[in-house]
Amino acid sequence: MELLSCPKCQNDNIVKSGVINSKQRYLCKKCKYFFTVNKIGKKIDDYYVTKALQLYLEGLSYREIERIIGVSHVTVSNWVKAFNIKKPSHANYHPTYKIFNHLELVEYIKNKELLSGAGMIITELGDKFMLIKWERFKD
């Protein structure tokens, strides 16, 4: 038997109270709240949460992060609010990013002119790699 608790007050003093849409209905004896089953919800892997927050701190917009990771921009915004992330000011530069597979990344890194004079981060993104580049070291 599964141990249920009230989703409203977390009390475990509950009783069965009928069936609705083929689902067992319960009643909390403490707060008189009716509920069916605990919501499981959609859980996103912490890896993607971390990546989204890293990209946000690098200066990418919510919509850019949405396109890269495949998670709604509203969800990314909610994560930023939930973790109380403050974006540093990037007044004098805006990072650019490119997505490569392994062979494309190797070819890009071989070209020294593309690498000199800029800060860069390479991060894994599923089966691809993301290169974030900003030219804050140039005058």
GROMACS .gro file of N, CA and C in nm, residues 96-100 108 129-132:
model
   30
   96THR      N    1   2.909   3.566  -2.867
   96THR     CA    2   2.853   3.493  -2.980
   96THR      C    3   2.873   3.345  -2.953
   97TYR      N    4   2.790   3.263  -3.010
   97TYR     CA    5   2.803   3.120  -2.987
   97TYR      C    6   2.784   3.045  -3.117
   98LYS      N    7   2.847   2.930  -3.122
   98LYS     CA    8   2.834   2.841  -3.236
   98LYS      C    9   2.820   2.700  -3.182
   99ILE      N   10   2.746   2.618  -3.255
   99ILE     CA   11   2.728   2.478  -3.217
   99ILE      C   12   2.797   2.392  -3.323
  100PHE      N   13   2.885   2.302  -3.276
  100PHE     CA   14   2.964   2.218  -3.365
  100PHE      C   15   2.948   2.071  -3.326
  108TYR      N   16   3.768   2.405  -3.643
  108TYR     CA   17   3.760   2.544  -3.598
  108TYR      C   18   3.880   2.580  -3.510
  129PHE      N   19   2.889   2.021  -2.934
  129PHE     CA   20   2.968   2.111  -2.850
  129PHE      C   21   2.931   2.254  -2.880
  130MET      N   22   2.927   2.335  -2.777
  130MET     CA   23   2.896   2.476  -2.794
  130MET      C   24   3.020   2.557  -2.763
  131LEU      N   25   3.053   2.648  -2.853
  131LEU     CA   26   3.165   2.738  -2.832
  131LEU      C   27   3.108   2.878  -2.811
  132ILE      N   28   3.135   2.933  -2.693
  132ILE     CA   29   3.091   3.068  -2.661
  132ILE      C   30   3.216   3.156  -2.667
   0.00000   0.00000   0.00000
